[in-house]
Structures are given as structure tokens and as C-alpha cells.
mmCIF file as gemmi writes it, N, C-alpha and C atoms, coordinates in Angstrom:
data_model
loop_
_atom_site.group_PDB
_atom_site.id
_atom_site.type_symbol
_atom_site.label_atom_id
_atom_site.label_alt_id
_atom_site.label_comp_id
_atom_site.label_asym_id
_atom_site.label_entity_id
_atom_site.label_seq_id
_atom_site.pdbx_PDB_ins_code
_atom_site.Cartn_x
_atom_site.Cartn_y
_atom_site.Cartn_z
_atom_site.occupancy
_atom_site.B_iso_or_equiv
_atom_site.pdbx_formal_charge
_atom_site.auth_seq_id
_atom_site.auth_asym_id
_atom_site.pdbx_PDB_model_num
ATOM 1 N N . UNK Axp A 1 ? 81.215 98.49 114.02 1 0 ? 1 A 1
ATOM 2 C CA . UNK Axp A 1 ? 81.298 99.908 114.182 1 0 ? 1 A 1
ATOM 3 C C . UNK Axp A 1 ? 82.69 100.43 113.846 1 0 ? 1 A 1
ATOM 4 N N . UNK Axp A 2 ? 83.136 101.821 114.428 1 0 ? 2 A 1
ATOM 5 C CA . UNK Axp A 2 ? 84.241 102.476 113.894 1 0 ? 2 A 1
ATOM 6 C C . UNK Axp A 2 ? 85.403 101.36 114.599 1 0 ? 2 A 1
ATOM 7 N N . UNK Axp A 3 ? 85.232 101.328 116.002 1 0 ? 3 A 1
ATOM 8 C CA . UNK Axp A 3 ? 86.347 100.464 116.113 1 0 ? 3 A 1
ATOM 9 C C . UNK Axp A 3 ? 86.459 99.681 115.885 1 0 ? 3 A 1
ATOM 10 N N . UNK Axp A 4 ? 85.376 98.707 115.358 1 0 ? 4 A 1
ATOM 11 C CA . UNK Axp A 4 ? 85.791 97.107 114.329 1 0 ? 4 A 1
ATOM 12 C C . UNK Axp A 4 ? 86.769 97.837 113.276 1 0 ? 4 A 1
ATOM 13 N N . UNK Axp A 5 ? 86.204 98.727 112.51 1 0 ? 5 A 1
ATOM 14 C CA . UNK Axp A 5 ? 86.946 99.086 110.942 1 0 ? 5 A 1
ATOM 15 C C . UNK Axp A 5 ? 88.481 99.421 111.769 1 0 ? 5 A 1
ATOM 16 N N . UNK Axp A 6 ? 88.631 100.214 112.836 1 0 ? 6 A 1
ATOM 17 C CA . UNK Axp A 6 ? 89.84 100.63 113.262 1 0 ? 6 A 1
ATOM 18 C C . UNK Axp A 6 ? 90.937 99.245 113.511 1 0 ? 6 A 1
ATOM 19 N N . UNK Axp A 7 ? 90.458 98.558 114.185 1 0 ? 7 A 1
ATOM 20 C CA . UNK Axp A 7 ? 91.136 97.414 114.349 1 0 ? 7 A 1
ATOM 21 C C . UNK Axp A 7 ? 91.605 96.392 112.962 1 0 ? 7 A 1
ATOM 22 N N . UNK Axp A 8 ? 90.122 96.404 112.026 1 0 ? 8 A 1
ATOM 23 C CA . UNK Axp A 8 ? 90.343 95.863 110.7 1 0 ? 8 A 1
ATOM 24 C C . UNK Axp A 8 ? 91.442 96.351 110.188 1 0 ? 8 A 1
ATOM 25 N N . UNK Axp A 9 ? 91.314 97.513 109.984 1 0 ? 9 A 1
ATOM 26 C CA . UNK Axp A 9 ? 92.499 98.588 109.299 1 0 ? 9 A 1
ATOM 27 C C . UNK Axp A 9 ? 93.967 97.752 109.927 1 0 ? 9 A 1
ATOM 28 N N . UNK Axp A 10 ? 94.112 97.851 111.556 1 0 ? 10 A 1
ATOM 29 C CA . UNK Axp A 10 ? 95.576 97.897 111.845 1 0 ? 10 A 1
ATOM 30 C C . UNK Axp A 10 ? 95.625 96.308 111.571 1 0 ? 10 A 1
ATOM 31 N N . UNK Axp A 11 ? 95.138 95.407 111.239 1 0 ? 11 A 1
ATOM 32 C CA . UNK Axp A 11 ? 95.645 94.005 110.732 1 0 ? 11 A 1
ATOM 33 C C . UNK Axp A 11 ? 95.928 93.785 109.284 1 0 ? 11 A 1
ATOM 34 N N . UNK Axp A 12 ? 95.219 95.22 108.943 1 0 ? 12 A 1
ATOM 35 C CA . UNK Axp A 12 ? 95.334 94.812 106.819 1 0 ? 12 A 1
ATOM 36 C C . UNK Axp A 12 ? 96.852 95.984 106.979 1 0 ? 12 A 1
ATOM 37 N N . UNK Axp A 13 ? 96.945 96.828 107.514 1 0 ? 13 A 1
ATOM 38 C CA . UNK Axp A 13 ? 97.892 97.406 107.269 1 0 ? 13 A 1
ATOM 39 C C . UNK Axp A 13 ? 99.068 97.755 108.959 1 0 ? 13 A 1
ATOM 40 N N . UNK Axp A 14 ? 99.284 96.78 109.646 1 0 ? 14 A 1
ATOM 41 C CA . UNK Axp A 14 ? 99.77 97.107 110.847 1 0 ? 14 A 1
ATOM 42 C C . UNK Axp A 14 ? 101.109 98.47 111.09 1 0 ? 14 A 1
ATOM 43 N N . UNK Axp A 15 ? 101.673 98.573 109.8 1 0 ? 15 A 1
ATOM 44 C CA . UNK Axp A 15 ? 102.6 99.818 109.953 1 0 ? 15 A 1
ATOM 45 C C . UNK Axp A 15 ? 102.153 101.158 110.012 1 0 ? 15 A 1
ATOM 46 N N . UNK Axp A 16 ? 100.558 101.431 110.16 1 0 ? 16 A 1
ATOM 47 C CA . UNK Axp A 16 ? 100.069 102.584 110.084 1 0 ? 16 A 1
ATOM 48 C C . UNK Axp A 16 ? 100.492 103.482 111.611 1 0 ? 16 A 1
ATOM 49 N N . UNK Axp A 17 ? 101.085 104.348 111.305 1 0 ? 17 A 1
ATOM 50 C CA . UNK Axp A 17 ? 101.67 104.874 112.427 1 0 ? 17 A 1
ATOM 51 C C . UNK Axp A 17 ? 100.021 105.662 113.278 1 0 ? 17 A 1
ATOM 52 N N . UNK Axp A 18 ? 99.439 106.197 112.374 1 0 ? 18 A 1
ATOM 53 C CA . UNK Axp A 18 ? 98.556 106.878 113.057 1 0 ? 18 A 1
ATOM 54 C C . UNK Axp A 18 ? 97.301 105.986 113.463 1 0 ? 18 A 1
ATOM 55 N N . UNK Axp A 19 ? 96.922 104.792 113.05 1 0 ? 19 A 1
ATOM 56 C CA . UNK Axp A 19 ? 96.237 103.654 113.242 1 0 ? 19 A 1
ATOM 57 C C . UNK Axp A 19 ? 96.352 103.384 114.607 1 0 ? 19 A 1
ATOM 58 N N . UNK Axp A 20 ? 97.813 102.778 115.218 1 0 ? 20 A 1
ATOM 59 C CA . UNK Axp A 20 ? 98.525 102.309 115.818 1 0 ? 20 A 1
ATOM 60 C C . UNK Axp A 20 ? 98.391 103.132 117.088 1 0 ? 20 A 1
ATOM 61 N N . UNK Axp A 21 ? 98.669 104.748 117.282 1 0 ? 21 A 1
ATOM 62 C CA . UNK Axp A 21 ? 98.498 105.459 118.031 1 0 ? 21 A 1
ATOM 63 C C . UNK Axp A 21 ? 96.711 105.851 118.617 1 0 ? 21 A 1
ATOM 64 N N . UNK Axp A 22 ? 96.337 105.717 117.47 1 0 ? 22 A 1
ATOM 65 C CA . UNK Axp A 22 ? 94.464 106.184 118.011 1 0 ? 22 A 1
ATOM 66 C C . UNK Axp A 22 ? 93.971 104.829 118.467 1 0 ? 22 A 1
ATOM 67 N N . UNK Axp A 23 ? 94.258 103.577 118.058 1 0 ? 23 A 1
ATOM 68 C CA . UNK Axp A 23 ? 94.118 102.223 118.686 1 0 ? 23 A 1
ATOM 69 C C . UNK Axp A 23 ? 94.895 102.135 119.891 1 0 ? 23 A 1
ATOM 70 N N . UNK Axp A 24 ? 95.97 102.784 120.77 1 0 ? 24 A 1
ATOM 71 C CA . UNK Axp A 24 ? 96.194 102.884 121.75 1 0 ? 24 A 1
ATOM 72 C C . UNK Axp A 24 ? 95.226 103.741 122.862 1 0 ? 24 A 1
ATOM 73 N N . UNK Axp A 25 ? 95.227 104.962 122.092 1 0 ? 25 A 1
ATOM 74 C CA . UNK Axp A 25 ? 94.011 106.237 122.908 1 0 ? 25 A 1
ATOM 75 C C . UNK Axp A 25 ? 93.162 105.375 123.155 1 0 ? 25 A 1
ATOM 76 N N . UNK Axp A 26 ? 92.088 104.541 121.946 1 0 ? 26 A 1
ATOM 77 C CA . UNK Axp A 26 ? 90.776 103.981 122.403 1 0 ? 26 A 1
ATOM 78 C C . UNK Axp A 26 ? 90.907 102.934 123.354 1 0 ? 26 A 1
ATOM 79 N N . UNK Axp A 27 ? 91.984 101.993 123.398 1 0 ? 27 A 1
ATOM 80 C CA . UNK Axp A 27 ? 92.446 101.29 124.404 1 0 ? 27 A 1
ATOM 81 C C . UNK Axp A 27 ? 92.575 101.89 125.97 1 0 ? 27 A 1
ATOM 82 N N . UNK Axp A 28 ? 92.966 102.703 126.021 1 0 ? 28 A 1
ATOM 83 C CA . UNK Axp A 28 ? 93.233 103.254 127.287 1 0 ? 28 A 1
ATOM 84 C C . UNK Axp A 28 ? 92.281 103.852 127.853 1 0 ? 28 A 1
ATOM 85 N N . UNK Axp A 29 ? 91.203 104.445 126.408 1 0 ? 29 A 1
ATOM 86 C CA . UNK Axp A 29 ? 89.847 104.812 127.807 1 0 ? 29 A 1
ATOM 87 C C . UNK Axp A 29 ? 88.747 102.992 127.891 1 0 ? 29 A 1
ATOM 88 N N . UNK Axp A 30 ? 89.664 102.862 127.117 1 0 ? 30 A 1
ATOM 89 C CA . UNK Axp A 30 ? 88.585 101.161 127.503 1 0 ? 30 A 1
ATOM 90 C C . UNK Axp A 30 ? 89.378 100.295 128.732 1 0 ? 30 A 1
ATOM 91 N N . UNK Axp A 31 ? 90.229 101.182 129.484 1 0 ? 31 A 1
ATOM 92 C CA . UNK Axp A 31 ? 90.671 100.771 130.704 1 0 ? 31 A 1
ATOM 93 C C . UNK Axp A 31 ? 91.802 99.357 130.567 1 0 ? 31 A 1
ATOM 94 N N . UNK Axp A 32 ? 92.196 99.303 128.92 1 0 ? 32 A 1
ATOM 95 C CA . UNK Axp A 32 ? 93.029 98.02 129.025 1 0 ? 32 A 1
ATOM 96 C C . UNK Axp A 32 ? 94.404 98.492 128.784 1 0 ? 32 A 1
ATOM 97 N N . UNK Axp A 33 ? 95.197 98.815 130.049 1 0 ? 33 A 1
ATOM 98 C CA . UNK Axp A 33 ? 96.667 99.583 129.331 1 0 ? 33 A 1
ATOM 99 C C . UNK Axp A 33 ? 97.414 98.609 128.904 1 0 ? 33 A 1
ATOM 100 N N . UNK Axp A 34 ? 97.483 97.752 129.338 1 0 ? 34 A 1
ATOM 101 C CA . UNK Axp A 34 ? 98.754 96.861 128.285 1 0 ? 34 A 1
ATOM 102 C C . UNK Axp A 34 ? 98.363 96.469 126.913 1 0 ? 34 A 1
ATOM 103 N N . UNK Axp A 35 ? 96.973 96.295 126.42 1 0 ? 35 A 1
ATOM 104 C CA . UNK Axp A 35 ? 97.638 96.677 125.156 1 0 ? 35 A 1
ATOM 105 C C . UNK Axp A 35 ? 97.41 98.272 124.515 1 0 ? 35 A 1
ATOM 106 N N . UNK Axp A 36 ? 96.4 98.937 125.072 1 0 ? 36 A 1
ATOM 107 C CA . UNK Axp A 36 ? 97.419 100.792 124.937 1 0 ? 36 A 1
ATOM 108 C C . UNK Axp A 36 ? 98.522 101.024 124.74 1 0 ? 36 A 1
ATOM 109 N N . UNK Axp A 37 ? 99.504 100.272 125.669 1 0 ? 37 A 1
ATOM 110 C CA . UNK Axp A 37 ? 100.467 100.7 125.674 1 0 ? 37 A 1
ATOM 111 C C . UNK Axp A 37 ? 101.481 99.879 124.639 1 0 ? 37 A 1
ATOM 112 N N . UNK Axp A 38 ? 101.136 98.571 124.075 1 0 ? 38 A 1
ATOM 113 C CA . UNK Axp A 38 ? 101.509 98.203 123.033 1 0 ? 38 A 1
ATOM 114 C C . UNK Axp A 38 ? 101.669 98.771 121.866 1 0 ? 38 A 1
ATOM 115 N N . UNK Axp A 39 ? 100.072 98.935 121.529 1 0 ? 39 A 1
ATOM 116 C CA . UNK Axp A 39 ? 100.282 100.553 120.016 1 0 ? 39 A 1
ATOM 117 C C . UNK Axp A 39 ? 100.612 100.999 120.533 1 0 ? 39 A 1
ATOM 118 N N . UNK Axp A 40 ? 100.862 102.159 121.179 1 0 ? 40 A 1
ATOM 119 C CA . UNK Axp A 40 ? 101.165 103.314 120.934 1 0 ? 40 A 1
ATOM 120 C C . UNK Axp A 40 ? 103.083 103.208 121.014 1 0 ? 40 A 1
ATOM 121 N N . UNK Axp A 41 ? 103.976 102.022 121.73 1 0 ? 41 A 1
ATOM 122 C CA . UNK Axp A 41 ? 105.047 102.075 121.476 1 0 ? 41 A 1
ATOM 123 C C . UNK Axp A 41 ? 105.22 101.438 120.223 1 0 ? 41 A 1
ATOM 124 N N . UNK Axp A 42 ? 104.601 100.582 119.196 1 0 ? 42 A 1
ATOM 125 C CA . UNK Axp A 42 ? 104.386 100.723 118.099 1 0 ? 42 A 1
ATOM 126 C C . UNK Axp A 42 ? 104.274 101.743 117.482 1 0 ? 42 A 1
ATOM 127 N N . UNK Axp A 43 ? 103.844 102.574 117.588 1 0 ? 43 A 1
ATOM 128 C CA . UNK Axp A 43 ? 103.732 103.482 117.142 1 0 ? 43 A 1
ATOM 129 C C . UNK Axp A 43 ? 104.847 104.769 117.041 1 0 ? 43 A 1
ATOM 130 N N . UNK Axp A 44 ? 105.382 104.604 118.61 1 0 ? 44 A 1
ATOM 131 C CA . UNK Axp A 44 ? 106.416 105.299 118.594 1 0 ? 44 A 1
ATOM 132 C C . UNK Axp A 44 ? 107.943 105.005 118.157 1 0 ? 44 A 1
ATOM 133 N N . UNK Axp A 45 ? 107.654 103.717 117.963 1 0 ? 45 A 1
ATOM 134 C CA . UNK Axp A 45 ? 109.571 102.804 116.883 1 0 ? 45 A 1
ATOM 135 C C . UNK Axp A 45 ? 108.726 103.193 115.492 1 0 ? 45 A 1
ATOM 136 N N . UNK Axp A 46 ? 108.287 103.299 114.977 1 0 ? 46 A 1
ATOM 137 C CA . UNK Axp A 46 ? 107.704 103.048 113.87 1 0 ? 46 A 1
ATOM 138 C C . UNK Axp A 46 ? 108.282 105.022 113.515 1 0 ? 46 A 1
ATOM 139 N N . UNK Axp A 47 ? 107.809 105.828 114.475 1 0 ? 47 A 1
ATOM 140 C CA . UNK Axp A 47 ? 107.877 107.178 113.901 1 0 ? 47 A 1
ATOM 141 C C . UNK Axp A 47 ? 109.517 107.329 114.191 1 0 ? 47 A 1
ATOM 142 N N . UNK Axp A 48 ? 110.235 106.714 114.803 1 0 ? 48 A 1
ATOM 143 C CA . UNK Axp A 48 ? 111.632 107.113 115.429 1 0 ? 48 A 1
ATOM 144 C C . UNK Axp A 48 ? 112.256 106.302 113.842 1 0 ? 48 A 1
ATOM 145 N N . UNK Axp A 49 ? 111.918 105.207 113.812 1 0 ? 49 A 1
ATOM 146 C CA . UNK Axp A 49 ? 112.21 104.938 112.581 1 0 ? 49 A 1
ATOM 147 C C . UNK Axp A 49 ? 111.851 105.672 111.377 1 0 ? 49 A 1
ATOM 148 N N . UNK Axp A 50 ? 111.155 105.839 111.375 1 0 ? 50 A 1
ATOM 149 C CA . UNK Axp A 50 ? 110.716 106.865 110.223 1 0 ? 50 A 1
ATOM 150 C C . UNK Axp A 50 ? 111.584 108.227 110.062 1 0 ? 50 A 1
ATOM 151 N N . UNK Axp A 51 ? 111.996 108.949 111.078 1 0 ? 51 A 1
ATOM 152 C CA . UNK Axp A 51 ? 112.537 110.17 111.066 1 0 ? 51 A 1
ATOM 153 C C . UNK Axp A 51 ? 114.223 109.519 111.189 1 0 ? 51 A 1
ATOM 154 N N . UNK Axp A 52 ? 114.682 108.182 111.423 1 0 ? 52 A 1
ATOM 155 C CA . UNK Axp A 52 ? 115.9 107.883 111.029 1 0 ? 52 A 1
ATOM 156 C C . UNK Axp A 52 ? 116.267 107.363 110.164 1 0 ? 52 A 1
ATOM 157 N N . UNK Axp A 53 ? 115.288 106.844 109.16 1 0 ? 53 A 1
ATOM 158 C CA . UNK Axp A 53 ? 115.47 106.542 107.831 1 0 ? 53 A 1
ATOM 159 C C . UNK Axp A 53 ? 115.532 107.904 107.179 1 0 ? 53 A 1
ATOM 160 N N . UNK Axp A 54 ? 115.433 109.051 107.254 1 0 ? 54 A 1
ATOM 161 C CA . UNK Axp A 54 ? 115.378 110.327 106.083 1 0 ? 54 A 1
ATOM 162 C C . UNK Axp A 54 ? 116.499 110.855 106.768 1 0 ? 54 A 1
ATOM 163 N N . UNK Axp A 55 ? 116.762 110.52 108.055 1 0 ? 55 A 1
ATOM 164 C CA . UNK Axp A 55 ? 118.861 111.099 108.558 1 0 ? 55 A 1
ATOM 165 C C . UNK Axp A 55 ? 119.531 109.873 107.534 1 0 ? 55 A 1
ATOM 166 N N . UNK Axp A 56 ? 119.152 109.164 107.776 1 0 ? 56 A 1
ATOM 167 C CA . UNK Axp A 56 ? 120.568 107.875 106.885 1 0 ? 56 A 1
ATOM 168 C C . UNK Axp A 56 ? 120.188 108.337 105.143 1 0 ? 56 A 1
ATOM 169 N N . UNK Axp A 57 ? 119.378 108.194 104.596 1 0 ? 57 A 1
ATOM 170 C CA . UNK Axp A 57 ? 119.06 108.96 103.287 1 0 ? 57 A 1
ATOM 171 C C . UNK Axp A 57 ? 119.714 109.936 102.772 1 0 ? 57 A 1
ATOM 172 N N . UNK Axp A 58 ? 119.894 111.118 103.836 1 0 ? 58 A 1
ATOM 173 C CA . UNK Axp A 58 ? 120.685 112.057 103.39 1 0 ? 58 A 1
ATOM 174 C C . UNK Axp A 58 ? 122.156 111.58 103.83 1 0 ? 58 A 1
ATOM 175 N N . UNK Axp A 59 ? 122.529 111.174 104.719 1 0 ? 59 A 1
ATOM 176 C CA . UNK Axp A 59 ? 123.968 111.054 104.921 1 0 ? 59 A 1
ATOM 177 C C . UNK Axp A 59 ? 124.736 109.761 103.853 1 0 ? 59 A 1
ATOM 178 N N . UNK Axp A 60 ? 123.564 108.866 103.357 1 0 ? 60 A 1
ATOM 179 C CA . UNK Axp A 60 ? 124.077 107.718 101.918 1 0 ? 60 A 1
ATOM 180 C C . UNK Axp A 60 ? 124.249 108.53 101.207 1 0 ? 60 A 1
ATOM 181 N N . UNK Axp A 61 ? 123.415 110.107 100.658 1 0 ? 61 A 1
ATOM 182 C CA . UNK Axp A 61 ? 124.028 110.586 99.945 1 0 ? 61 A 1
ATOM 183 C C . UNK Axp A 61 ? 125.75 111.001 99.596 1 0 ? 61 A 1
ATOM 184 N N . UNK Axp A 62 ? 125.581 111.671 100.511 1 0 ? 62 A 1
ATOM 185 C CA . UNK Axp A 62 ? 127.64 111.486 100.767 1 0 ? 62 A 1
ATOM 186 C C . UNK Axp A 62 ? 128.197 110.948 100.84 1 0 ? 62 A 1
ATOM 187 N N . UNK Axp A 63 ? 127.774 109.346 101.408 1 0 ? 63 A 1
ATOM 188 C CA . UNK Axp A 63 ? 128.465 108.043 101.389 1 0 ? 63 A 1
ATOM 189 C C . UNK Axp A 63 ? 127.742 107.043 100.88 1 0 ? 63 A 1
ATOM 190 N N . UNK Axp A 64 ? 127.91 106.813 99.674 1 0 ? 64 A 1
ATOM 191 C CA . UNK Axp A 64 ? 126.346 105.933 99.414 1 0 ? 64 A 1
ATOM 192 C C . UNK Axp A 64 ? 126.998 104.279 99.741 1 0 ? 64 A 1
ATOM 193 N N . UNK Axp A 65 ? 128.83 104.594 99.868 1 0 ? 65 A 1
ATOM 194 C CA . UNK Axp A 65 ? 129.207 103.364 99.964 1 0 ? 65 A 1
ATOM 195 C C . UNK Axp A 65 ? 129.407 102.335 101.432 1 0 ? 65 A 1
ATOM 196 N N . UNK Axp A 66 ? 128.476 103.531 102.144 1 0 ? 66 A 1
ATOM 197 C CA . UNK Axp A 66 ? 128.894 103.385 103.692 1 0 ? 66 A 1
ATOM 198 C C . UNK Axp A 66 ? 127.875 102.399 104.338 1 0 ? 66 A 1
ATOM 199 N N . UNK Axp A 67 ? 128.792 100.918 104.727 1 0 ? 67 A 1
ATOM 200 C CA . UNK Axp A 67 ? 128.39 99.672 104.905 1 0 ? 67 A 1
ATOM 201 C C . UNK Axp A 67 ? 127.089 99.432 106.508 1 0 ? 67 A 1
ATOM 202 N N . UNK Axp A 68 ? 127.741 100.268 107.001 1 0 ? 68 A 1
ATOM 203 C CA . UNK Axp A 68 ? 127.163 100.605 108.374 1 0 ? 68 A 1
ATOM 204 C C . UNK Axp A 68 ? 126.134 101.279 108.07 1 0 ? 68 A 1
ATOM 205 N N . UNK Axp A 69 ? 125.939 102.236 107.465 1 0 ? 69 A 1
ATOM 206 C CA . UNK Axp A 69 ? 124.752 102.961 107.095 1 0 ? 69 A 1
ATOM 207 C C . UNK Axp A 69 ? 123.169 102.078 106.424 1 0 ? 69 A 1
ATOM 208 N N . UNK Axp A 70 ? 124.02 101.548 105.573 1 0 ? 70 A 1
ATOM 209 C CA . UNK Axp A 70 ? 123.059 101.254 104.672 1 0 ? 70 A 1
ATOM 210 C C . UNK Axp A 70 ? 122.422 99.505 105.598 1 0 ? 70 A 1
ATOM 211 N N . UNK Axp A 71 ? 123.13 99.123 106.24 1 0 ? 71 A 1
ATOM 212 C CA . UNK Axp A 71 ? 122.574 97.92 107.302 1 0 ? 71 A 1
ATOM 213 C C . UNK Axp A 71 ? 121.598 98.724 108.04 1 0 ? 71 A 1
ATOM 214 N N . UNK Axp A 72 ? 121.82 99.666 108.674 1 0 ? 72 A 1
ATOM 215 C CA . UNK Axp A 72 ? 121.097 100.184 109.826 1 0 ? 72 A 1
ATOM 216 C C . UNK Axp A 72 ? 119.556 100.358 108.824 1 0 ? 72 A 1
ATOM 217 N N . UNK Axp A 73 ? 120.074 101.013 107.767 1 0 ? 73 A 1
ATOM 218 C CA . UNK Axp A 73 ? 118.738 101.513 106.814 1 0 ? 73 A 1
ATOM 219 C C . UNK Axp A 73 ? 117.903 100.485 106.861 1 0 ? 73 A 1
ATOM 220 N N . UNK Axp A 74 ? 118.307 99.428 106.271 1 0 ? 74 A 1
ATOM 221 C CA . UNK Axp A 74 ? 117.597 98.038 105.944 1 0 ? 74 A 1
ATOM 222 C C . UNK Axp A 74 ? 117.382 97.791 106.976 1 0 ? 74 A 1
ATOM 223 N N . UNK Axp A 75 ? 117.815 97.682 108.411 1 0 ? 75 A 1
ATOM 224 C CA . UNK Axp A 75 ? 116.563 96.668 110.11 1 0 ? 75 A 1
ATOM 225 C C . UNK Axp A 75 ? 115.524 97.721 109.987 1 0 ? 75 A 1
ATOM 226 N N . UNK Axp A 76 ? 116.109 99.608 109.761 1 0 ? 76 A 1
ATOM 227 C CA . UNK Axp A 76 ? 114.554 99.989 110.314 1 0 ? 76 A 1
ATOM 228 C C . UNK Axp A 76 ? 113.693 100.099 109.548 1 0 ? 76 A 1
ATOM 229 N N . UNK Axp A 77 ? 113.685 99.982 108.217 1 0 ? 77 A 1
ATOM 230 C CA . UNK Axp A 77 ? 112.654 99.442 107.009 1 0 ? 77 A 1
ATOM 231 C C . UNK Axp A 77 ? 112.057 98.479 107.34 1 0 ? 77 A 1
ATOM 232 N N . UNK Axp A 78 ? 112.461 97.422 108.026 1 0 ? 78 A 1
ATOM 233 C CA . UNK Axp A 78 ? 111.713 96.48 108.062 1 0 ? 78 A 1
ATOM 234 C C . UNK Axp A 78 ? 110.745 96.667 110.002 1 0 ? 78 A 1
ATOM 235 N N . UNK Axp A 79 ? 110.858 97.783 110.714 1 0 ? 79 A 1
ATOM 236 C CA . UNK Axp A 79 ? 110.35 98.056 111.043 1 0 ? 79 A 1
ATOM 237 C C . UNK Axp A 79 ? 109.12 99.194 110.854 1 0 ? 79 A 1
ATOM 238 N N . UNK Axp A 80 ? 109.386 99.553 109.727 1 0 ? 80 A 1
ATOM 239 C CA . UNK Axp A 80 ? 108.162 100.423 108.832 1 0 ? 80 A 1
ATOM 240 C C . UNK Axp A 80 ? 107.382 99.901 108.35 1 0 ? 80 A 1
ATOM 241 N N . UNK Axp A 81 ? 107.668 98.335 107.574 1 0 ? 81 A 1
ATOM 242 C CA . UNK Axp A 81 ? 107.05 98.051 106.406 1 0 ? 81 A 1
ATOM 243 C C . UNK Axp A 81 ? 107.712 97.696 105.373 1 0 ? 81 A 1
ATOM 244 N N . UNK Axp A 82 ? 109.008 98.014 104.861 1 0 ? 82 A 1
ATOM 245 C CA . UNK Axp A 82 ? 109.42 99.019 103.476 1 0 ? 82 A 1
ATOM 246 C C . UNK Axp A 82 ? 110.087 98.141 103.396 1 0 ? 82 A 1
């Protein structure tokens, strides 16, 4: 059913932010919070990352040579996916 495909989905693609979050919701009315609460803080590094990779993006622009920057870029990419 939908939640087989839902679950299928978050193993073929686990960085799906919105996957990640509605696989928490269905978790939690299925009364199992720990892992609810797994996606959905998946879900929530994944979007914090996401909205701090496009702050460091613009600020490499001005410094594209800036060593600190561009490290930080690269750990939370690899918490996206990317």
C-alpha cells in the first residue's frame, strides 16, 4: 500500500526532506514515537542544512577563498545528499 511505497521511497532516496517528515506524522499516529521522532529530526538537520548551505553560497561569493566556509559547506552537503 501507500505506506509500503512511502517507506520504499525513503530507502531509495533517504535525503527526501518531505518523505522523512510525513514518515514521521504516519509514525506517530501508529503510536511508535521513537522512530517518529527519528524522521522527523531527520528531517529537520536536513532543512537547517539546507537553508545553511544557500547562507554559505552567498557569503563564498565574497569570499570564495574562505577556508572555514567552504569546510562547513562540504559536512552539511553531506548531510543533504550533495
Amino acid at each position: 500500500g501507500a505506506f509500503k511505497d512511502l517507506k520504499n521511497s525513503a530507502e531509495l532516496n533517504p535525503y527526501d526532506i518531505g518523505v522523512q517528515n510525513l514518515l514521521g506524522q504516519i509514525y506517530l499516529r501508529l503510536g511508535q514515537p521513537d522512530v517518529a521522532a527519528r524522521h522527523m529530526e531527520n528531517g529537520k538537520l536536513m532543512t537547517e542544512a539546507t537553508f545553511r548551505i544557500a547562507e554559505l553560497n552567498i557569503l563564498l561569493q565574497d569570499d570564495p577563498s574562505n577556508k572555514e566556509l567552504r569546510s562547513e559547506l562540504h559536512s552539511l552537503k553531506k548531510i543533504v545528499g550533495k
